[in-house]
Short mmCIF file of C-alpha atoms in Angstrom, two decimals:
data_model
loop_
_atom_site.label_atom_id
_atom_site.label_comp_id
_atom_site.label_asym_id
_atom_site.label_seq_id
_atom_site.Cartn_x
_atom_site.Cartn_y
_atom_site.Cartn_z
CA MET A 25 0.00 0.00 0.00
CA ARG A 26 1.21 3.50 -0.82
CA TYR A 27 0.78 6.56 1.38
CA ILE A 28 1.31 10.28 0.80
CA LEU A 29 3.21 11.90 3.64
CA LYS A 30 3.12 15.69 3.81
CA ILE A 31 5.80 17.18 6.02
CA SER A 32 7.09 20.56 7.13
CA TYR A 33 10.61 21.26 8.34
CA ASP A 34 13.08 23.88 9.43
CA GLY A 35 16.18 22.79 7.54
CA THR A 36 18.62 25.01 9.50
CA ASN A 37 20.23 22.17 11.43
CA TYR A 38 20.22 19.49 8.68
CA CYS A 39 22.64 18.51 5.93
CA GLY A 40 19.80 18.76 3.41
CA PHE A 41 16.96 16.38 2.62
CA GLN A 42 18.79 13.43 1.09
CA LYS A 43 20.03 10.59 3.28
CA GLN A 44 23.83 10.53 3.71
CA VAL A 45 26.09 8.27 5.74
CA ASN A 46 27.07 9.82 9.10
CA LYS A 47 25.13 13.03 8.44
CA ILE A 48 21.85 14.16 9.96
CA THR A 49 19.36 14.72 7.14
CA ILE A 50 15.60 15.18 6.87
CA GLN A 51 15.14 11.90 4.97
CA GLY A 52 17.35 10.06 7.46
CA GLU A 53 15.32 11.29 10.44
CA LEU A 54 11.99 10.65 8.69
CA GLU A 55 12.88 7.09 7.70
CA ARG A 56 14.29 6.31 11.15
CA CYS A 57 11.17 7.60 12.95
CA LEU A 58 8.61 6.18 10.52
CA SER A 59 10.33 2.78 10.58
CA GLN A 60 10.17 2.87 14.37
CA VAL A 61 6.46 3.76 14.41
CA LEU A 62 5.51 1.14 11.80
CA LYS A 63 7.98 -1.51 13.07
CA ASP A 64 9.05 -1.97 9.46
CA ASN A 65 11.90 -0.82 7.22
CA ILE A 66 10.41 2.23 5.45
CA SER A 67 11.94 4.11 2.50
CA ILE A 68 10.71 7.59 1.67
CA THR A 69 10.60 9.29 -1.74
CA ALA A 70 10.19 13.08 -1.79
CA SER A 71 9.04 15.44 -4.57
CA GLY A 72 12.68 16.48 -4.69
CA ARG A 73 15.65 17.15 -2.44
CA THR A 74 16.14 20.41 -0.65
CA ASP A 75 19.72 21.57 0.00
CA ALA A 76 21.42 21.96 3.37
CA GLY A 77 19.76 24.72 5.37
CA VAL A 78 16.69 24.96 3.11
CA SER A 79 13.30 24.63 4.83
CA ALA A 80 9.89 23.43 3.66
CA ILE A 81 6.48 24.76 4.59
CA GLU A 82 4.98 21.76 2.75
CA GLN A 83 7.06 18.96 1.26
CA VAL A 84 5.32 15.92 -0.28
CA CYS A 85 6.69 12.37 0.01
CA HIS A 86 5.40 8.85 -0.53
CA PHE A 87 6.19 5.54 1.13
CA ASP A 88 5.03 1.95 0.75
CA CYS A 89 4.17 -0.44 3.55
CA GLU A 90 2.39 -3.77 4.02
CA GLN A 91 -0.06 -2.53 6.65
CA GLU A 92 -3.36 -0.68 6.53
CA LEU A 93 -2.57 2.40 8.62
CA ASP A 94 -4.67 4.36 11.07
CA LYS A 95 -3.70 7.72 9.53
CA HIS A 96 -4.33 9.91 12.55
CA LYS A 97 -2.70 7.55 15.05
CA THR A 98 0.35 7.10 12.81
CA MET A 99 0.71 10.86 12.33
CA LYS A 100 0.35 11.47 16.07
CA TYR A 101 2.97 8.86 17.04
CA LEU A 102 5.29 10.00 14.26
CA ASN A 103 5.15 13.63 15.45
CA VAL A 104 5.98 12.58 19.01
CA ILE A 105 9.11 10.73 17.85
CA LEU A 106 10.24 13.19 15.16
CA PRO A 107 12.56 16.06 16.12
CA GLN A 108 10.60 19.28 16.72
CA ASP A 109 12.00 20.85 13.54
CA ILE A 110 10.49 18.12 11.33
CA GLN A 111 6.74 17.58 11.63
CA CYS A 112 4.19 15.53 9.72
CA LEU A 113 1.25 17.56 8.34
CA SER A 114 -0.84 14.65 7.05
CA ILE A 115 -0.82 11.01 5.94
CA GLU A 116 -3.22 9.91 3.18
CA LYS A 117 -3.59 6.62 1.34
CA THR A 118 -2.99 6.77 -2.41
CA THR A 119 -2.54 4.40 -5.36
CA LEU A 120 0.68 2.83 -6.69
CA SER A 121 0.43 5.10 -9.75
CA PHE A 122 1.27 8.09 -7.56
CA HIS A 123 4.95 9.00 -7.32
CA ALA A 124 6.00 11.99 -5.18
CA ARG A 125 8.72 13.06 -7.64
CA LYS A 126 7.52 11.82 -11.03
CA SER A 127 3.89 12.88 -10.58
CA ALA A 128 4.78 16.42 -9.44
CA LYS A 129 3.55 19.06 -11.92
CA LYS A 130 4.59 22.35 -10.32
CA LYS A 131 6.68 23.45 -7.37
CA THR A 132 6.64 26.81 -5.65
CA TYR A 133 9.62 28.11 -3.72
CA GLU A 134 9.84 31.36 -1.80
CA TYR A 135 12.96 33.33 -0.95
CA LEU A 136 12.55 35.74 1.97
CA PHE A 137 14.82 38.77 2.12
CA TYR A 138 14.96 42.19 3.68
CA VAL A 139 16.72 45.49 3.10
CA GLY A 140 18.30 48.02 5.44
CA SER A 141 19.82 47.56 8.91
CA ALA A 142 20.07 44.11 10.49
CA VAL A 143 16.81 43.04 12.17
CA PRO A 144 17.56 40.02 14.41
CA VAL A 145 13.98 38.68 14.21
CA TYR A 146 14.12 38.69 10.39
CA ASP A 147 17.54 37.00 10.51
CA LYS A 148 15.75 33.89 11.79
CA PHE A 149 14.18 33.25 8.39
CA ALA A 150 15.31 35.85 5.83
CA THR A 151 18.52 37.08 4.18
CA ASN A 152 19.60 40.70 4.54
CA ILE A 153 20.50 42.13 1.12
CA GLY A 154 21.73 45.47 2.49
CA TYR A 155 21.03 49.11 1.64
CA ASN A 156 20.22 51.00 -1.56
CA ILE A 157 18.61 48.15 -3.45
CA ASP A 158 16.05 49.02 -6.12
CA ILE A 159 13.25 46.50 -5.56
CA SER A 160 11.23 47.81 -8.50
CA LYS A 161 14.17 47.06 -10.84
CA MET A 162 14.32 43.54 -9.41
CA ASN A 163 10.60 43.15 -10.02
CA SER A 164 10.78 44.39 -13.59
CA ALA A 165 13.50 41.81 -14.36
CA CYS A 166 11.29 38.92 -13.21
CA LYS A 167 9.31 38.62 -16.46
CA TYR A 168 12.42 37.67 -18.46
CA PHE A 169 12.75 34.43 -16.51
CA ILE A 170 9.20 33.26 -17.23
CA GLY A 171 8.70 30.55 -19.87
CA GLU A 172 10.43 27.37 -21.07
CA LYS A 173 14.17 28.12 -21.19
CA ASP A 174 17.59 26.55 -20.89
CA PHE A 175 18.65 27.67 -17.42
CA SER A 176 22.30 26.51 -17.66
CA ALA A 177 23.44 29.99 -16.55
CA PHE A 178 21.48 29.49 -13.32
CA CYS A 179 22.72 26.04 -12.35
CA ALA A 180 25.60 25.23 -9.98
CA SER A 181 28.50 23.86 -12.04
CA ASN A 182 28.85 20.67 -9.97
CA THR A 183 25.77 18.89 -11.34
CA SER A 184 25.30 15.75 -13.42
CA VAL A 185 21.97 16.91 -14.93
CA VAL A 186 22.18 17.08 -18.73
CA ASP A 187 18.89 18.67 -19.82
CA LYS A 188 18.81 22.09 -18.20
CA THR A 189 15.54 23.21 -19.78
CA ARG A 190 12.89 24.11 -17.23
CA THR A 191 9.63 26.04 -17.37
CA ILE A 192 9.03 28.94 -14.99
CA TYR A 193 5.32 29.73 -14.70
CA ASN A 194 5.56 32.65 -12.32
CA LEU A 195 8.24 34.83 -10.75
CA GLU A 196 7.45 37.90 -8.67
CA ILE A 197 8.48 39.86 -5.59
CA LYS A 198 5.85 40.74 -3.01
CA PRO A 199 6.20 42.95 0.06
CA ILE A 200 5.42 41.29 3.42
CA GLU A 201 6.33 44.06 5.86
CA GLU A 202 8.19 47.35 5.61
CA ASN A 203 11.66 46.34 4.26
CA LEU A 204 10.73 42.61 4.19
CA TYR A 205 9.94 40.90 0.88
CA LYS A 206 9.49 37.48 -0.68
CA LEU A 207 10.43 36.23 -4.10
CA ILE A 208 7.84 33.69 -5.27
CA ILE A 209 8.84 31.29 -8.02
CA THR A 210 6.76 28.52 -9.55
CA GLY A 211 8.17 26.08 -12.10
CA ASN A 212 7.94 22.51 -13.35
CA GLY A 213 11.29 21.79 -11.71
CA PHE A 214 14.48 23.50 -10.59
CA LEU A 215 18.16 22.88 -11.25
CA TYR A 216 20.77 22.66 -8.48
CA ASN A 217 20.89 26.09 -6.71
CA MET A 218 18.69 27.58 -9.46
CA VAL A 219 16.42 29.63 -7.19
CA ARG A 220 19.36 30.93 -5.17
CA ILE A 221 21.25 31.95 -8.35
CA ILE A 222 18.17 33.65 -9.85
CA MET A 223 17.78 35.50 -6.54
CA GLY A 224 21.49 36.46 -6.59
CA THR A 225 21.08 37.77 -10.16
CA LEU A 226 18.05 39.84 -9.13
CA VAL A 227 20.08 41.29 -6.21
CA SER A 228 22.83 42.30 -8.69
CA ILE A 229 20.12 43.98 -10.77
CA GLY A 230 18.73 45.75 -7.68
CA LEU A 231 22.25 46.99 -6.89
CA GLY A 232 22.75 48.23 -10.48
CA LYS A 233 25.60 45.79 -11.16
CA ILE A 234 23.56 44.06 -13.89
CA SER A 235 21.09 45.90 -16.12
CA VAL A 236 17.50 44.65 -16.44
CA LEU A 237 18.06 44.44 -20.20
CA ASP A 238 21.02 42.08 -19.72
CA VAL A 239 18.88 39.28 -18.30
CA GLU A 240 17.97 37.82 -21.70
CA ASN A 241 21.64 37.85 -22.74
CA ILE A 242 22.65 36.09 -19.52
CA ILE A 243 20.01 33.40 -20.07
CA ASN A 244 21.05 32.96 -23.72
CA SER A 245 24.75 32.77 -22.79
CA LYS A 246 24.09 29.57 -20.77
CA ASP A 247 27.18 30.70 -18.84
CA ARG A 248 27.11 30.38 -15.04
CA ALA A 249 29.89 33.01 -14.83
CA LYS A 250 27.53 35.70 -16.20
CA SER A 251 24.72 35.32 -13.61
CA GLY A 252 24.75 36.55 -9.99
CA LYS A 253 26.09 34.82 -6.92
CA THR A 254 24.36 31.95 -5.13
CA MET A 255 22.39 33.45 -2.25
CA PRO A 256 22.51 31.78 1.22
CA SER A 257 20.16 28.85 1.87
CA LYS A 258 18.58 30.77 4.74
CA GLY A 259 15.53 32.48 3.29
CA LEU A 260 14.70 29.66 0.85
CA PHE A 261 11.53 27.66 1.46
CA LEU A 262 9.79 24.95 -0.50
CA LYS A 263 6.24 26.31 -0.26
CA LYS A 264 4.03 23.92 -2.22
CA VAL A 265 4.12 20.96 -4.62
CA GLN A 266 1.24 20.58 -7.05
CA TYR A 267 0.13 17.29 -8.66
CA MET B 6 23.88 65.65 24.92
CA ARG B 7 20.94 63.32 24.31
CA TYR B 8 20.75 60.69 21.59
CA ILE B 9 17.91 58.55 20.25
CA LEU B 10 18.96 54.93 19.86
CA LYS B 11 16.70 52.73 17.76
CA ILE B 12 17.26 49.03 18.26
CA SER B 13 15.88 45.69 17.09
CA TYR B 14 16.11 42.45 19.03
CA ASP B 15 15.11 38.83 19.16
CA GLY B 16 14.07 38.49 22.81
CA THR B 17 14.01 34.66 22.84
CA ASN B 18 17.16 34.25 24.91
CA TYR B 19 16.73 37.23 27.25
CA CYS B 20 15.03 37.74 30.61
CA GLY B 21 13.15 40.70 29.18
CA PHE B 22 14.26 44.26 28.51
CA GLN B 23 14.80 45.62 32.02
CA LYS B 24 18.17 45.31 33.72
CA GLN B 25 18.25 42.74 36.53
CA VAL B 26 21.07 41.53 38.75
CA ASN B 27 22.61 38.25 37.53
CA LYS B 28 20.24 37.98 34.57
CA ILE B 29 20.95 38.58 30.90
CA THR B 30 18.61 41.31 29.67
CA ILE B 31 18.40 43.56 26.60
CA GLN B 32 19.04 46.72 28.63
CA GLY B 33 21.95 45.09 30.45
CA GLU B 34 23.64 44.08 27.20
CA LEU B 35 22.96 47.45 25.56
CA GLU B 36 24.35 49.46 28.47
CA ARG B 37 27.39 47.19 28.76
CA CYS B 38 28.23 47.46 25.03
CA LEU B 39 27.44 51.17 24.65
CA SER B 40 29.49 51.99 27.76
CA GLN B 41 32.38 50.02 26.24
CA VAL B 42 32.13 51.84 22.89
CA LEU B 43 31.82 55.32 24.46
CA LYS B 44 34.28 54.60 27.32
CA ASP B 45 31.70 56.10 29.66
CA ASN B 46 29.03 54.82 32.03
CA ILE B 47 25.87 54.97 29.90
CA SER B 48 22.28 54.48 31.14
CA ILE B 49 19.55 53.72 28.63
CA THR B 50 15.87 54.61 28.86
CA ALA B 51 13.47 52.73 26.55
CA SER B 52 9.94 53.58 25.39
CA GLY B 53 8.89 50.75 27.70
CA ARG B 54 9.98 47.32 28.86
CA THR B 55 9.25 44.21 26.89
CA ASP B 56 8.76 40.96 28.84
CA ALA B 57 10.98 37.89 28.77
CA GLY B 58 10.90 36.28 25.32
CA VAL B 59 9.27 39.28 23.61
CA SER B 60 11.07 40.70 20.55
CA ALA B 61 11.19 44.13 18.96
CA ILE B 62 11.33 45.04 15.30
CA GLU B 63 11.92 48.65 16.37
CA GLN B 64 12.35 49.74 19.98
CA VAL B 65 13.21 53.37 20.76
CA CYS B 66 15.59 54.39 23.59
CA HIS B 67 17.47 57.48 24.63
CA PHE B 68 20.76 58.01 26.41
CA ASP B 69 22.84 60.98 27.54
CA CYS B 70 26.56 61.42 27.14
CA GLU B 71 29.15 64.18 27.35
CA GLN B 72 30.62 63.64 23.89
CA GLU B 73 29.61 64.72 20.41
CA LEU B 74 29.21 61.35 18.66
CA ASP B 75 30.03 60.24 15.15
CA LYS B 76 26.65 58.54 14.66
CA HIS B 77 27.67 56.08 11.95
CA LYS B 78 30.95 55.09 13.58
CA THR B 79 29.27 54.61 16.97
CA MET B 80 26.50 52.49 15.43
CA LYS B 81 29.05 50.40 13.52
CA TYR B 82 31.23 49.74 16.59
CA LEU B 83 28.18 49.09 18.76
CA ASN B 84 26.83 46.48 16.32
CA VAL B 85 30.16 44.67 16.25
CA ILE B 86 30.20 44.37 20.05
CA LEU B 87 26.47 43.68 20.57
CA PRO B 88 25.24 40.08 20.52
CA GLN B 89 23.82 39.14 17.11
CA ASP B 90 20.27 39.05 18.49
CA ILE B 91 20.41 42.73 19.53
CA GLN B 92 21.28 45.25 16.83
CA CYS B 93 21.28 49.01 16.60
CA LEU B 94 19.16 50.44 13.73
CA SER B 95 20.17 54.10 14.11
CA ILE B 96 21.60 56.75 16.41
CA GLU B 97 20.34 60.33 16.11
CA LYS B 98 21.02 63.42 18.21
CA THR B 99 17.99 64.95 19.92
CA THR B 100 17.16 67.58 22.54
CA LEU B 101 16.88 67.14 26.32
CA SER B 102 13.12 67.63 25.98
CA PHE B 103 12.83 64.24 24.30
CA HIS B 104 12.19 61.27 26.60
CA ALA B 105 11.86 57.79 25.08
CA ARG B 106 9.09 56.76 27.49
CA LYS B 107 7.34 60.01 28.39
CA SER B 108 7.30 61.46 24.87
CA ALA B 109 5.87 58.27 23.29
CA LYS B 110 2.41 58.85 21.81
CA LYS B 111 1.48 55.47 20.34
CA LYS B 112 2.88 51.98 20.34
CA THR B 113 2.11 49.18 17.94
CA TYR B 114 2.54 45.55 18.87
CA GLU B 115 1.97 42.52 16.65
CA TYR B 116 1.14 39.00 17.74
CA LEU B 117 1.91 36.34 15.12
CA PHE B 118 -0.06 33.11 15.22
CA TYR B 119 -1.03 30.23 12.97
CA VAL B 120 -3.69 27.54 12.81
CA GLY B 121 -3.59 23.85 11.88
CA SER B 122 -0.73 21.34 12.07
CA ALA B 123 2.65 22.31 13.53
CA VAL B 124 4.89 24.09 10.98
CA PRO B 125 8.47 24.16 12.37
CA VAL B 126 9.42 27.28 10.39
CA TYR B 127 6.45 29.20 11.82
CA ASP B 128 7.34 27.97 15.32
CA LYS B 129 10.42 30.19 15.13
CA PHE B 130 8.32 33.35 15.44
CA ALA B 131 4.61 32.50 15.84
CA THR B 132 2.31 30.66 18.26
CA ASN B 133 0.22 27.72 17.05
CA ILE B 134 -3.40 28.13 18.20
CA GLY B 135 -4.56 24.72 16.90
CA TYR B 136 -7.43 23.56 14.74
CA ASN B 137 -11.03 24.68 14.24
CA ILE B 138 -10.57 28.32 15.15
CA ASP B 139 -12.98 30.83 13.64
CA ILE B 140 -10.74 33.73 12.62
CA SER B 141 -13.69 35.83 11.40
CA LYS B 142 -15.25 35.65 14.89
CA MET B 143 -11.93 36.80 16.36
CA ASN B 144 -11.86 39.66 13.90
CA SER B 145 -15.43 40.74 14.63
CA ALA B 146 -14.61 40.89 18.37
CA CYS B 147 -11.72 43.34 17.78
CA LYS B 148 -13.89 46.46 17.55
CA TYR B 149 -15.09 46.11 21.17
CA PHE B 150 -11.56 46.72 22.45
CA ILE B 151 -11.10 50.00 20.57
CA GLY B 152 -11.39 53.26 22.55
CA GLU B 153 -10.46 54.62 25.98
CA LYS B 154 -11.33 51.91 28.52
CA ASP B 155 -10.36 50.50 31.90
CA PHE B 156 -8.48 47.34 30.89
CA SER B 157 -8.22 45.85 34.42
CA ALA B 158 -9.64 42.57 33.09
CA PHE B 159 -6.67 42.38 30.69
CA CYS B 160 -3.85 43.06 33.12
CA ALA B 161 -1.74 40.47 34.95
CA SER B 162 -2.70 40.52 38.65
CA ASN B 163 0.89 41.04 39.87
CA THR B 164 1.19 44.70 38.91
CA SER B 165 1.61 47.88 40.92
CA VAL B 166 -0.03 50.11 38.28
CA VAL B 167 -3.10 51.89 39.68
CA ASP B 168 -4.68 53.62 36.67
CA LYS B 169 -5.58 50.85 34.24
CA THR B 170 -7.24 53.10 31.67
CA ARG B 171 -5.63 52.91 28.26
CA THR B 172 -6.71 53.94 24.77
CA ILE B 173 -6.64 51.39 21.94
CA TYR B 174 -6.63 53.12 18.54
CA ASN B 175 -6.64 50.05 16.35
CA LEU B 176 -7.01 46.29 16.73
CA GLU B 177 -7.27 43.93 13.76
CA ILE B 178 -6.22 40.54 12.45
CA LYS B 179 -4.56 40.32 9.03
CA PRO B 180 -3.60 37.21 7.06
CA ILE B 181 0.11 36.87 6.16
CA GLU B 182 0.17 33.43 4.54
CA GLU B 183 -2.25 30.52 4.35
CA ASN B 184 -2.92 29.64 8.04
CA LEU B 185 -0.56 32.38 9.30
CA TYR B 186 -1.97 35.62 10.75
CA LYS B 187 -0.99 38.66 12.75
CA LEU B 188 -2.91 40.60 15.35
CA ILE B 189 -2.02 44.29 15.09
CA ILE B 190 -2.72 46.48 18.11
CA THR B 191 -1.99 50.19 18.49
CA GLY B 192 -2.54 52.03 21.77
CA ASN B 193 -1.24 54.88 23.90
CA GLY B 194 0.22 52.32 26.30
CA PHE B 195 -0.24 48.75 27.47
CA LEU B 196 -0.65 47.13 30.89
CA TYR B 197 1.42 44.16 32.04
CA ASN B 198 0.63 41.19 29.72
CA MET B 199 -2.26 43.17 28.18
CA VAL B 200 -1.61 42.23 24.53
CA ARG B 201 -1.12 38.56 25.43
CA ILE B 202 -4.37 38.48 27.47
CA ILE B 203 -6.35 40.25 24.71
CA MET B 204 -4.92 37.68 22.27
CA GLY B 205 -5.88 34.82 24.65
CA THR B 206 -9.42 36.23 24.91
CA LEU B 207 -9.68 36.40 21.10
CA VAL B 208 -8.51 32.78 20.88
CA SER B 209 -11.26 31.77 23.34
CA ILE B 210 -13.73 33.62 21.08
CA GLY B 211 -12.35 31.84 18.00
CA LEU B 212 -12.81 28.50 19.77
CA GLY B 213 -16.39 29.38 20.76
CA LYS B 214 -15.60 29.35 24.50
CA ILE B 215 -16.47 33.05 24.80
CA SER B 216 -19.15 34.74 22.70
CA VAL B 217 -18.32 37.88 20.71
CA LEU B 218 -21.15 39.64 22.58
CA ASP B 219 -19.53 38.86 25.94
CA VAL B 220 -16.48 41.05 25.26
CA GLU B 221 -18.12 44.25 26.53
CA ASN B 222 -19.23 42.47 29.72
CA ILE B 223 -15.71 41.15 30.29
CA ILE B 224 -14.22 44.62 29.86
CA ASN B 225 -16.85 46.17 32.17
CA SER B 226 -16.33 43.46 34.81
CA LYS B 227 -12.68 44.61 35.28
CA ASP B 228 -12.15 41.02 36.42
CA ARG B 229 -9.01 39.23 35.19
CA ALA B 230 -10.72 35.87 35.87
CA LYS B 231 -13.28 36.55 33.11
CA SER B 232 -10.83 37.14 30.22
CA GLY B 233 -8.81 34.53 28.32
CA LYS B 234 -5.46 33.06 29.20
CA THR B 235 -2.12 34.83 28.76
CA MET B 236 -0.68 33.69 25.42
CA PRO B 237 3.02 32.73 25.19
CA SER B 238 5.58 35.52 24.69
CA LYS B 239 6.70 33.90 21.43
CA GLY B 240 4.75 35.63 18.69
CA LEU B 241 4.72 39.04 20.39
CA PHE B 242 6.70 41.85 18.78
CA LEU B 243 7.02 45.53 19.53
CA LYS B 244 6.63 46.88 16.00
CA LYS B 245 6.79 50.66 16.24
CA VAL B 246 6.79 53.54 18.70
CA GLN B 247 5.37 56.86 17.52
CA TYR B 248 6.29 60.26 18.96
#
């Protein structure tokens, strides 16, 4: 039987989602705790990995097991055993045709950032991008990223992925509070560090280091050296996975 | 000479704002660091204390010193010495007629809360109020708190304050994200635990334990036993002080 497991985590203290030997990861903790609750050896498949330090408001996984589960009881026991920074949102039965990664249609990430002086409360979840940043320039550059494109210029160089074409459905910056903003990006998939490099490129645009009109050239160049720096993982959240 | 010091802090790891012997407090750290930077014995006066665990996006203080200060240099040095969870936003010269507490006209606090399953990222700054809460009921109760009233029913019993009349200019709940909300409250001053007890009363209303129509009776009763519980300090932020 196959179950959908929705989870939420603060990735600050983890070496990313994917299980690794001798490292504490989200997948490692989830599999350890779920195996303990179900007294079985459970493997978990997520919609995708998140990098070290990246959090998820809602991540979707699936797992198979032999038993018919009491969903509420299992979720309750699982949340007692799980570390406080990983929590189960829901468990639902599904069919074997569902696959957390392969069936995913769209993913939305958010990158939280703020401008101006350091605000310790914001530092808990957002990245400070400093003073004198033109947010409206950043916003006007967003439209150039939308569509089906080869995003090679926005992919960390140490990747084995060959096809770097992805479709971005939406990219925009919205204010949350005075000085605090979020970048919202929805796509059919993301390359390694892609959101953090797009964010770094937008910061360079906001600082006037890259012109808004250069964005198309940077995309067309397929050259990682032409785009902005990779922003810190703090501030990046997997918000939603759509099927 | 008198200076206005604007600061921002994450109060999680402090025993409140006010200096106390053998306890780590915001005021204690500020005075220690500012005295070190100015090589003088500096006393700080804030717009008001915040309780243990309460944070400030922008708190306003004043201090006196003999020297003419280089504002930017002083701020820079101060921020290097201050703990990372207390940071100086600005230093500005003012006149001796300005007093951070006595000159304050309005203060705005925000209480961040969320409903539904535990979300570890939200737990960093907001309080989970559980399932099946009627936010629209909470919102419709807000108007009864607005105006000049005796808020004895919303004051912790262990207080020495005699006059418990305060004026609330605005009280409303606004959505931030799906399931995440903030209560915004602006008043000319607040009694001990007042925001947290008003929030606890609104939660009781959202849960159907107190009727919206009972709010006026609770206020008129001046009886702390009739209002809701004191909500946790996590989620409470001093947002702005107006002069």
